[in-house]
Short mmCIF file of C-alpha atoms and ligand atoms in Angstrom, two decimals:
data_model
loop_
_atom_site.label_atom_id
_atom_site.label_comp_id
_atom_site.label_asym_id
_atom_site.label_seq_id
_atom_site.Cartn_x
_atom_site.Cartn_y
_atom_site.Cartn_z
CA MET A 1 0.01 0.02 0.01
CA ILE A 2 0.94 3.65 -0.27
CA LEU A 3 0.69 6.56 2.25
CA VAL A 4 -0.63 9.79 0.81
CA THR A 5 -0.55 13.06 2.79
CA GLY A 6 -2.99 15.87 2.00
CA GLY A 7 -5.28 13.49 0.00
CA ALA A 8 -8.43 15.46 0.91
CA GLY A 9 -7.22 18.56 -0.85
CA PHE A 10 -7.54 19.46 -4.53
CA ILE A 11 -4.66 17.60 -6.17
CA GLY A 12 -4.38 14.92 -3.43
CA ALA A 13 -8.05 13.92 -3.74
CA ASN A 14 -7.80 13.72 -7.54
CA PHE A 15 -4.67 11.56 -7.08
CA VAL A 16 -6.38 9.14 -4.64
CA LEU A 17 -9.46 8.88 -6.87
CA ASP A 18 -7.35 8.27 -9.99
CA TRP A 19 -5.10 5.80 -8.16
CA LEU A 20 -7.99 3.61 -6.98
CA ARG A 21 -9.60 3.86 -10.47
CA SER A 22 -6.43 2.54 -12.04
CA CYS A 23 -5.31 -0.16 -9.52
CA ASP A 24 -6.33 -1.97 -6.34
CA GLU A 25 -3.34 -1.03 -4.21
CA PRO A 26 -4.74 0.42 -0.96
CA VAL A 27 -4.13 4.01 0.12
CA VAL A 28 -3.70 5.36 3.64
CA ASN A 29 -4.72 8.99 3.36
CA LEU A 30 -3.44 11.31 6.13
CA ASP A 31 -5.00 14.80 6.10
CA ALA A 32 -5.53 17.42 8.84
CA LEU A 33 -8.71 18.71 7.09
CA THR A 34 -7.76 22.37 7.20
CA TYR A 35 -10.07 24.78 5.39
CA ALA A 36 -8.69 23.32 2.11
CA GLY A 37 -9.32 19.67 2.99
CA ASN A 38 -12.77 18.27 2.23
CA LEU A 39 -13.98 14.70 2.74
CA GLU A 40 -16.81 15.41 0.19
CA ASN A 41 -14.01 15.14 -2.44
CA LEU A 42 -13.65 11.50 -1.47
CA ALA A 43 -17.37 10.71 -1.06
CA SER A 44 -17.32 8.21 -3.90
CA LEU A 45 -14.87 6.06 -1.85
CA GLN A 46 -17.24 5.64 1.13
CA GLY A 47 -17.23 1.95 2.08
CA ASP A 48 -14.27 1.20 -0.17
CA ALA A 49 -11.86 -0.91 1.90
CA ARG A 50 -8.94 0.20 -0.31
CA HIS A 51 -9.14 3.74 1.13
CA ILE A 52 -8.16 4.27 4.76
CA PHE A 53 -8.67 7.87 5.84
CA VAL A 54 -6.75 9.17 8.90
CA HIS A 55 -7.57 12.61 10.29
CA GLY A 56 -4.20 13.91 11.51
CA ASP A 57 -1.29 16.31 11.15
CA ILE A 58 1.98 15.73 9.33
CA CYS A 59 3.73 17.50 12.19
CA ASP A 60 2.56 14.66 14.59
CA ARG A 61 5.59 12.37 14.59
CA GLU A 62 4.06 9.78 16.92
CA LEU A 63 1.05 9.40 14.61
CA ILE A 64 3.21 9.05 11.50
CA ASP A 65 5.50 6.45 13.20
CA ARG A 66 2.41 4.48 14.13
CA LEU A 67 0.90 4.60 10.61
CA LEU A 68 4.19 3.49 9.03
CA ALA A 69 4.61 0.60 11.50
CA GLU A 70 1.00 -0.45 11.19
CA HIS A 71 0.56 -0.24 7.38
CA GLN A 72 4.13 -0.72 6.09
CA PRO A 73 3.60 1.40 2.96
CA ARG A 74 6.04 0.88 0.08
CA ALA A 75 5.86 4.58 -0.81
CA ILE A 76 4.84 7.96 0.62
CA VAL A 77 3.39 10.58 -1.71
CA HIS A 78 3.53 13.91 0.03
CA PHE A 79 0.95 16.53 -1.03
CA ALA A 80 0.04 18.05 2.35
CA ALA A 81 0.79 21.76 2.40
CA GLU A 82 -0.57 25.26 2.82
CA SER A 83 -0.89 26.11 -0.81
CA HIS A 84 -2.32 29.58 -1.43
CA VAL A 85 0.03 32.51 -2.11
CA ASP A 86 -2.50 35.16 -1.02
CA ARG A 87 -3.01 33.43 2.32
CA SER A 88 0.72 33.16 2.78
CA ILE A 89 0.91 36.94 2.43
CA HIS A 90 -1.72 37.46 5.12
CA GLY A 91 -0.39 34.75 7.48
CA PRO A 92 2.98 33.07 6.69
CA GLY A 93 3.24 31.13 10.04
CA ASP A 94 1.04 28.15 9.00
CA PHE A 95 3.13 27.84 5.80
CA ILE A 96 6.39 27.44 7.79
CA ARG A 97 4.76 25.02 10.19
CA THR A 98 3.20 22.65 7.68
CA ASN A 99 5.45 23.00 4.61
CA VAL A 100 8.79 23.18 6.39
CA ASN A 101 8.35 21.55 9.82
CA GLY A 102 5.76 19.09 8.52
CA THR A 103 7.99 17.95 5.68
CA PHE A 104 10.90 17.64 8.14
CA THR A 105 8.76 15.47 10.48
CA LEU A 106 7.63 13.26 7.63
CA LEU A 107 11.19 12.83 6.30
CA GLU A 108 12.51 11.87 9.72
CA ALA A 109 9.70 9.36 10.28
CA ALA A 110 10.24 7.94 6.73
CA ARG A 111 13.97 7.62 7.36
CA GLY A 112 13.42 5.76 10.64
CA HIS A 113 10.95 3.39 8.93
CA TRP A 114 13.14 2.88 5.81
CA MET A 115 16.21 2.06 7.88
CA GLY A 116 14.33 -0.81 9.52
CA LEU A 117 13.39 -2.43 6.20
CA ASP A 118 15.15 -5.43 4.63
CA ALA A 119 17.47 -4.72 1.68
CA ALA A 120 14.89 -5.42 -1.04
CA ALA A 121 12.18 -3.32 0.63
CA ARG A 122 14.69 -0.49 1.18
CA ALA A 123 15.60 -0.49 -2.51
CA ALA A 124 11.96 -0.40 -3.59
CA PHE A 125 10.87 2.27 -1.11
CA ARG A 126 10.01 5.79 -2.38
CA PHE A 127 9.33 9.16 -0.81
CA HIS A 128 7.74 11.38 -3.46
CA HIS A 129 7.61 15.09 -2.65
CA VAL A 130 5.07 17.18 -4.58
CA SER A 131 6.32 20.69 -5.17
CA THR A 132 5.72 23.73 -7.37
CA ASP A 133 7.36 25.72 -10.14
CA GLU A 134 6.98 28.82 -7.93
CA VAL A 135 10.23 27.93 -6.13
CA TYR A 136 12.16 29.01 -9.29
CA GLY A 137 10.90 32.68 -9.06
CA SER A 138 9.66 34.87 -11.82
CA LEU A 139 10.63 34.80 -15.56
CA GLY A 140 11.06 37.74 -17.93
CA PRO A 141 9.09 37.63 -21.23
CA ASN A 142 12.01 36.12 -23.18
CA ASP A 143 13.65 33.88 -20.50
CA PRO A 144 13.69 30.16 -21.22
CA ALA A 145 11.16 28.03 -19.33
CA PHE A 146 12.20 26.60 -15.94
CA SER A 147 14.35 23.49 -16.24
CA GLU A 148 15.32 21.29 -13.30
CA THR A 149 18.74 23.13 -13.02
CA LYS A 150 17.21 26.60 -12.72
CA THR A 151 18.37 28.39 -9.57
CA TYR A 152 15.84 28.72 -6.75
CA GLU A 153 14.53 32.29 -6.38
CA PRO A 154 11.31 32.06 -4.34
CA ASN A 155 9.48 35.36 -3.89
CA SER A 156 6.40 34.64 -1.68
CA PRO A 157 6.14 33.12 1.78
CA TYR A 158 4.45 30.15 0.08
CA SER A 159 7.16 29.56 -2.49
CA ALA A 160 9.94 30.11 0.05
CA SER A 161 8.40 27.52 2.37
CA LYS A 162 8.11 25.06 -0.55
CA ALA A 163 11.67 25.80 -1.56
CA ALA A 164 12.79 25.03 1.99
CA SER A 165 10.92 21.71 1.91
CA ASP A 166 12.50 20.80 -1.46
CA HIS A 167 15.94 21.43 0.03
CA LEU A 168 15.20 19.24 3.00
CA VAL A 169 14.00 16.40 0.73
CA ARG A 170 17.20 16.73 -1.40
CA ALA A 171 19.45 16.70 1.69
CA TRP A 172 17.72 13.56 3.16
CA HIS A 173 18.70 11.76 -0.06
CA HIS A 174 22.26 13.05 -0.19
CA THR A 175 22.99 12.64 3.49
CA TYR A 176 21.01 9.61 4.48
CA GLY A 177 20.35 7.85 1.14
CA LEU A 178 16.54 8.05 1.53
CA PRO A 179 15.17 7.23 -1.97
CA VAL A 180 13.29 10.44 -2.72
CA THR A 181 11.94 11.96 -5.91
CA THR A 182 10.57 15.46 -6.34
CA SER A 183 8.21 16.94 -8.87
CA ASN A 184 7.90 20.69 -9.49
CA CYS A 185 4.63 21.31 -11.26
CA SER A 186 2.96 24.31 -12.83
CA ASN A 187 -0.49 25.68 -11.91
CA ASN A 188 -3.14 22.95 -11.84
CA TYR A 189 -6.86 23.28 -12.62
CA GLY A 190 -9.80 20.91 -12.67
CA PRO A 191 -12.45 19.25 -10.44
CA TYR A 192 -12.39 19.89 -6.64
CA HIS A 193 -10.27 23.05 -6.94
CA PHE A 194 -11.04 25.22 -3.91
CA PRO A 195 -12.68 28.47 -5.09
CA GLU A 196 -10.08 30.80 -3.67
CA LYS A 197 -7.80 30.12 -6.64
CA LEU A 198 -8.12 31.93 -9.93
CA ILE A 199 -10.11 29.52 -12.11
CA PRO A 200 -12.75 28.23 -9.61
CA LEU A 201 -13.07 31.69 -8.03
CA MET A 202 -13.86 33.26 -11.48
CA ILE A 203 -16.45 30.52 -12.25
CA ALA A 204 -18.13 30.79 -8.84
CA ASN A 205 -18.17 34.64 -8.94
CA ALA A 206 -19.51 34.75 -12.48
CA LEU A 207 -22.33 32.40 -11.68
CA ALA A 208 -23.18 34.52 -8.61
CA GLY A 209 -23.15 37.70 -10.71
CA LYS A 210 -20.19 39.09 -8.63
CA PRO A 211 -17.13 41.00 -9.92
CA LEU A 212 -14.28 39.00 -11.47
CA PRO A 213 -11.24 40.50 -9.66
CA VAL A 214 -8.17 40.56 -11.93
CA TYR A 215 -5.04 41.58 -10.08
CA GLY A 216 -2.96 44.39 -11.59
CA ASP A 217 -2.95 44.49 -15.37
CA GLY A 218 -3.92 40.77 -15.79
CA GLN A 219 -0.85 40.14 -17.95
CA GLN A 220 0.85 37.75 -15.46
CA ILE A 221 1.49 34.44 -17.14
CA ARG A 222 0.91 30.94 -15.57
CA ASP A 223 1.49 27.58 -17.27
CA TRP A 224 -1.69 25.54 -16.79
CA LEU A 225 -1.94 21.76 -16.38
CA TYR A 226 -5.18 19.77 -15.99
CA VAL A 227 -5.01 18.03 -12.59
CA THR A 228 -5.33 14.41 -13.80
CA ASP A 229 -2.25 14.97 -15.94
CA HIS A 230 -0.32 15.97 -12.81
CA CYS A 231 -1.61 12.76 -11.18
CA SER A 232 -0.42 10.62 -14.07
CA ALA A 233 2.98 12.35 -13.95
CA ILE A 234 3.35 11.37 -10.24
CA ARG A 235 2.33 7.79 -10.98
CA ALA A 236 5.04 7.67 -13.72
CA ILE A 237 7.66 9.05 -11.34
CA LEU A 238 6.72 6.53 -8.64
CA GLN A 239 6.96 3.73 -11.18
CA LYS A 240 9.99 4.69 -13.19
CA GLY A 241 11.69 7.74 -11.56
CA THR A 242 15.21 7.59 -10.34
CA PRO A 243 15.84 8.29 -6.60
CA GLY A 244 17.43 11.64 -6.04
CA GLU A 245 16.01 13.10 -9.29
CA VAL A 246 13.74 16.15 -9.79
CA TYR A 247 11.13 16.21 -12.57
CA ASN A 248 9.43 19.40 -13.79
CA VAL A 249 5.84 18.83 -14.82
CA GLY A 250 3.86 21.19 -17.03
CA GLY A 251 1.37 21.36 -19.86
CA TRP A 252 3.06 23.76 -22.27
CA ASN A 253 0.11 26.09 -21.74
CA GLU A 254 1.38 29.57 -20.92
CA LYS A 255 -1.53 32.03 -20.67
CA PRO A 256 -1.95 35.52 -19.25
CA ASN A 257 -4.50 35.63 -16.47
CA ILE A 258 -6.86 37.97 -18.41
CA GLU A 259 -6.99 35.47 -21.28
CA ILE A 260 -8.01 32.70 -18.80
CA VAL A 261 -10.81 34.95 -17.46
CA HIS A 262 -12.03 35.72 -20.99
CA THR A 263 -11.98 32.01 -21.85
CA LEU A 264 -14.02 31.16 -18.79
CA CYS A 265 -16.55 33.89 -19.57
CA ALA A 266 -16.90 32.63 -23.17
CA LEU A 267 -17.46 29.03 -21.99
CA LEU A 268 -20.05 30.15 -19.38
CA ASP A 269 -21.79 32.29 -22.05
CA GLU A 270 -22.10 29.13 -24.17
CA LEU A 271 -23.02 26.65 -21.38
CA LYS A 272 -25.09 28.81 -19.06
CA PRO A 273 -25.99 32.07 -20.74
CA ASP A 274 -26.94 34.95 -18.45
CA ALA A 275 -29.91 37.14 -19.43
CA ALA A 276 -27.97 40.23 -18.22
CA GLY A 277 -25.35 39.72 -21.01
CA SER A 278 -21.81 38.25 -21.32
CA TYR A 279 -20.15 37.38 -18.08
CA SER A 280 -17.18 39.41 -19.28
CA ARG A 281 -19.12 42.54 -18.11
CA LEU A 282 -18.11 41.46 -14.55
CA ILE A 283 -14.34 41.70 -15.16
CA THR A 284 -12.88 44.19 -12.64
CA TYR A 285 -9.21 45.22 -12.34
CA VAL A 286 -8.14 45.38 -8.70
CA THR A 287 -4.97 46.28 -6.77
CA ASP A 288 -2.15 43.89 -7.55
CA ARG A 289 -0.80 41.17 -5.19
CA PRO A 290 2.37 42.31 -3.39
CA GLY A 291 5.46 40.71 -4.89
CA HIS A 292 3.38 39.19 -7.72
CA ASP A 293 5.48 36.92 -9.95
CA ARG A 294 5.12 37.97 -13.59
CA ARG A 295 5.64 34.74 -15.45
CA TYR A 296 6.02 30.98 -14.81
CA ALA A 297 6.75 28.44 -17.56
CA ILE A 298 7.82 24.79 -17.23
CA ASP A 299 10.19 22.97 -19.50
CA ALA A 300 8.78 19.44 -19.25
CA ARG A 301 11.22 17.78 -21.60
CA LYS A 302 13.10 15.73 -18.99
CA ILE A 303 10.01 13.81 -17.75
CA GLU A 304 8.91 13.22 -21.34
CA ARG A 305 12.39 12.02 -22.41
CA GLU A 306 13.17 9.86 -19.39
CA LEU A 307 9.77 8.60 -18.30
CA GLY A 308 7.72 8.94 -21.41
CA TRP A 309 5.12 11.16 -19.72
CA ARG A 310 3.01 13.66 -21.69
CA PRO A 311 -0.23 15.49 -20.76
CA ALA A 312 -3.36 13.87 -22.15
CA GLU A 313 -5.43 17.08 -22.08
CA THR A 314 -4.95 20.26 -24.12
CA PHE A 315 -5.93 23.54 -22.37
CA GLU A 316 -9.03 23.71 -24.53
CA THR A 317 -10.29 20.21 -23.56
CA GLY A 318 -9.27 20.61 -19.89
CA ILE A 319 -10.84 24.01 -19.33
CA ARG A 320 -14.13 22.91 -20.91
CA LYS A 321 -14.23 19.80 -18.70
CA THR A 322 -13.54 22.04 -15.71
CA VAL A 323 -16.38 24.47 -16.39
CA GLU A 324 -18.72 21.59 -17.05
CA TRP A 325 -17.71 19.99 -13.71
CA TYR A 326 -18.42 23.19 -11.75
CA LEU A 327 -21.75 23.65 -13.43
CA ALA A 328 -22.68 20.07 -12.53
CA HIS A 329 -21.36 20.36 -8.91
CA GLN A 330 -22.90 23.60 -7.64
CA ASP A 331 -23.72 21.77 -4.36
CA TRP A 332 -20.05 21.09 -3.79
CA VAL A 333 -19.25 24.77 -4.37
CA ALA A 334 -22.08 25.89 -2.04
CA HIS A 335 -20.82 23.56 0.74
CA VAL A 336 -17.23 24.90 0.67
CA GLN A 337 -18.41 28.48 0.63
CA SER A 338 -18.80 28.33 4.41
CA GLY A 339 -18.58 31.27 6.87
CA ALA A 340 -14.78 30.79 6.97
CA TYR A 341 -14.60 31.18 3.16
CA ARG A 342 -16.67 34.41 3.28
CA GLU A 343 -14.32 35.75 5.94
CA TRP A 344 -11.35 35.06 3.63
CA LEU A 345 -13.00 36.93 0.74
CA ASP A 346 -13.48 39.94 3.02
CA LYS A 347 -9.83 39.77 4.14
CA ASN A 348 -8.34 39.36 0.67
CA TYR A 349 -10.52 41.58 -1.46
CA ALA A 350 -11.94 44.35 0.84
CA GLY A 351 -8.68 46.37 0.81
CA ARG A 352 -8.24 46.28 -3.02
CA SER A 353 -9.46 49.27 -4.93
P1 NAD B 401 -4.76 22.14 -1.19
O1 NAD B 401 -4.54 23.36 -0.33
O2 NAD B 401 -6.02 22.09 -2.03
O3 NAD B 401 -4.72 20.85 -0.26
C1 NAD B 401 -3.79 20.70 0.76
C2 NAD B 401 -4.28 19.54 1.65
O4 NAD B 401 -3.30 19.34 2.69
C3 NAD B 401 -5.59 19.79 2.32
O5 NAD B 401 -6.41 18.66 2.24
C4 NAD B 401 -5.23 20.09 3.76
O6 NAD B 401 -6.25 19.68 4.70
C5 NAD B 401 -3.97 19.26 3.95
N1 NAD B 401 -3.12 19.75 5.00
C6 NAD B 401 -2.70 21.05 5.19
N2 NAD B 401 -1.90 21.10 6.32
C7 NAD B 401 -1.78 19.82 6.75
C8 NAD B 401 -1.06 19.20 7.85
N3 NAD B 401 -0.37 20.01 8.70
N4 NAD B 401 -1.19 17.90 8.05
C9 NAD B 401 -1.87 17.15 7.21
N5 NAD B 401 -2.60 17.62 6.14
C10 NAD B 401 -2.52 18.95 5.97
O7 NAD B 401 -3.50 22.07 -2.07
P2 NAD B 401 -3.30 21.45 -3.53
O8 NAD B 401 -3.56 22.53 -4.56
O9 NAD B 401 -4.04 20.19 -3.69
O10 NAD B 401 -1.74 21.21 -3.56
C11 NAD B 401 -1.19 19.93 -3.13
C12 NAD B 401 0.32 19.97 -3.26
O11 NAD B 401 0.70 20.27 -4.63
C13 NAD B 401 0.95 21.07 -2.38
O12 NAD B 401 2.16 20.51 -1.86
C14 NAD B 401 1.28 22.18 -3.37
O13 NAD B 401 2.37 22.97 -2.95
C15 NAD B 401 1.57 21.37 -4.62
N6 NAD B 401 1.27 22.09 -5.93
C16 NAD B 401 0.08 22.65 -6.16
C17 NAD B 401 -0.17 23.27 -7.36
C18 NAD B 401 -1.48 23.90 -7.68
O14 NAD B 401 -1.67 24.53 -8.77
N7 NAD B 401 -2.54 23.78 -6.81
C19 NAD B 401 0.81 23.27 -8.40
C20 NAD B 401 2.06 22.64 -8.10
C21 NAD B 401 2.28 22.02 -6.84
P1 TYD B 402 -3.67 31.51 -7.94
O1 TYD B 402 -4.80 30.69 -8.43
O2 TYD B 402 -3.77 32.10 -6.59
O3 TYD B 402 -2.36 30.67 -8.16
P2 TYD B 402 -0.74 31.14 -7.98
O4 TYD B 402 -0.67 32.45 -7.31
O5 TYD B 402 -0.17 30.03 -7.11
O6 TYD B 402 -0.22 31.15 -9.38
O7 TYD B 402 -3.48 32.74 -8.95
C1 TYD B 402 -3.20 32.49 -10.33
C2 TYD B 402 -2.98 33.81 -10.93
O8 TYD B 402 -4.19 34.55 -10.94
C3 TYD B 402 -1.96 34.71 -10.20
O9 TYD B 402 -1.19 35.42 -11.19
C4 TYD B 402 -2.83 35.63 -9.37
C5 TYD B 402 -4.06 35.81 -10.27
N1 TYD B 402 -5.31 36.10 -9.53
C6 TYD B 402 -6.11 37.21 -9.84
O10 TYD B 402 -5.79 37.97 -10.81
N2 TYD B 402 -7.27 37.39 -9.17
C7 TYD B 402 -7.64 36.55 -8.11
O11 TYD B 402 -8.68 36.85 -7.53
C8 TYD B 402 -6.86 35.42 -7.81
C9 TYD B 402 -7.22 34.52 -6.69
C10 TYD B 402 -5.67 35.24 -8.56
#
């Protein structure tokens, strides 16, 4: 079996659902159920003995030791993190605790477990760390896309905490020989994406007739990947990746934010027309994010060359599936828009002119 951390969040839940769709190997899913964790994402696994959910914190060493001893996983896939740049600007402490201390705790527990295995199990064991392209910093318009050898230049508390965790993972391989792999992926989108991030926020606001808040000039570029393609990349790395290696994962889909918002408005105009006119009437430019990175782009040639991985979705197919999913799952959106979510909207958007 495998141990997944953060498997009730956006990417983790998609990974667990995909994993159990494609094989019968059981998953122990450790998640603290922060505001971003949601058991509704895993509702289709209710009663499925292959999924063992554990409500707990990756900073809890005793709990992790117990889970490793009890379940003897052959691999750990580490998604758990605080993941939202804007939240990291308002409150960086949780990011240091979970992303840095939590990853450290998990590495130490994994190392203890791994050292107690026999030679064959030690060789087969993997610790896969899920990271982000944001650790590489911001690109100029003509810079080459991020390769695995790009220097780390994190600019936000979020990306700095992820960079720190990447360095710990690297060091646990070089110093202790722990068989780790790391993936640095570009922006994901798709089902179960919490509506504080650009794409689900714009869909939710448009359907509610609320302003679509575009930070700054809207010309910041992100490189978008459909979430199930990220999941298939992680499966490929677990299966064929080399310990100690880093793999950049991306969809070759660089788009300025304003283009994404226009695409979403056009899809909603087609799939759920509004009598008041095109949803694009709601686009509102607001004060920029402090320290806002201008451009991210991933060079995904290494994972293609070495592991044969390529994304299955184009941006056009993926974004249409995403809008259709949100239209079909308005209950899910309504449930996550709790009191705490509304407080976040007040905190993040009230001060922006
Ligand atoms: P998310 O915020 O949707 O989910 C994070 C999950 O981790 C939640 O279920 C939460 O409850 C859990 N969690 C948080 N703190 C925890 C703790 N202390 N102990 C146990 N569980 C805890 O995030 P996501 O978008 O699914 O991202 C997952 C991973 O992928 C993160 O490591 C993130 O840095 C990375 N990543 C995300 C993107 C993206 O576009 N979303 C892109 C590249 C990499
Ligand atoms: P986000 O989804 O928060 O991801 P990240 O900051 O990790 O890339 O934001 C994606 C882009 O969209 C980023 O450039 C910030 C921008 N953005 C807006 O313009 N308006 C918004 O309300 C949000 C949440 C993001």
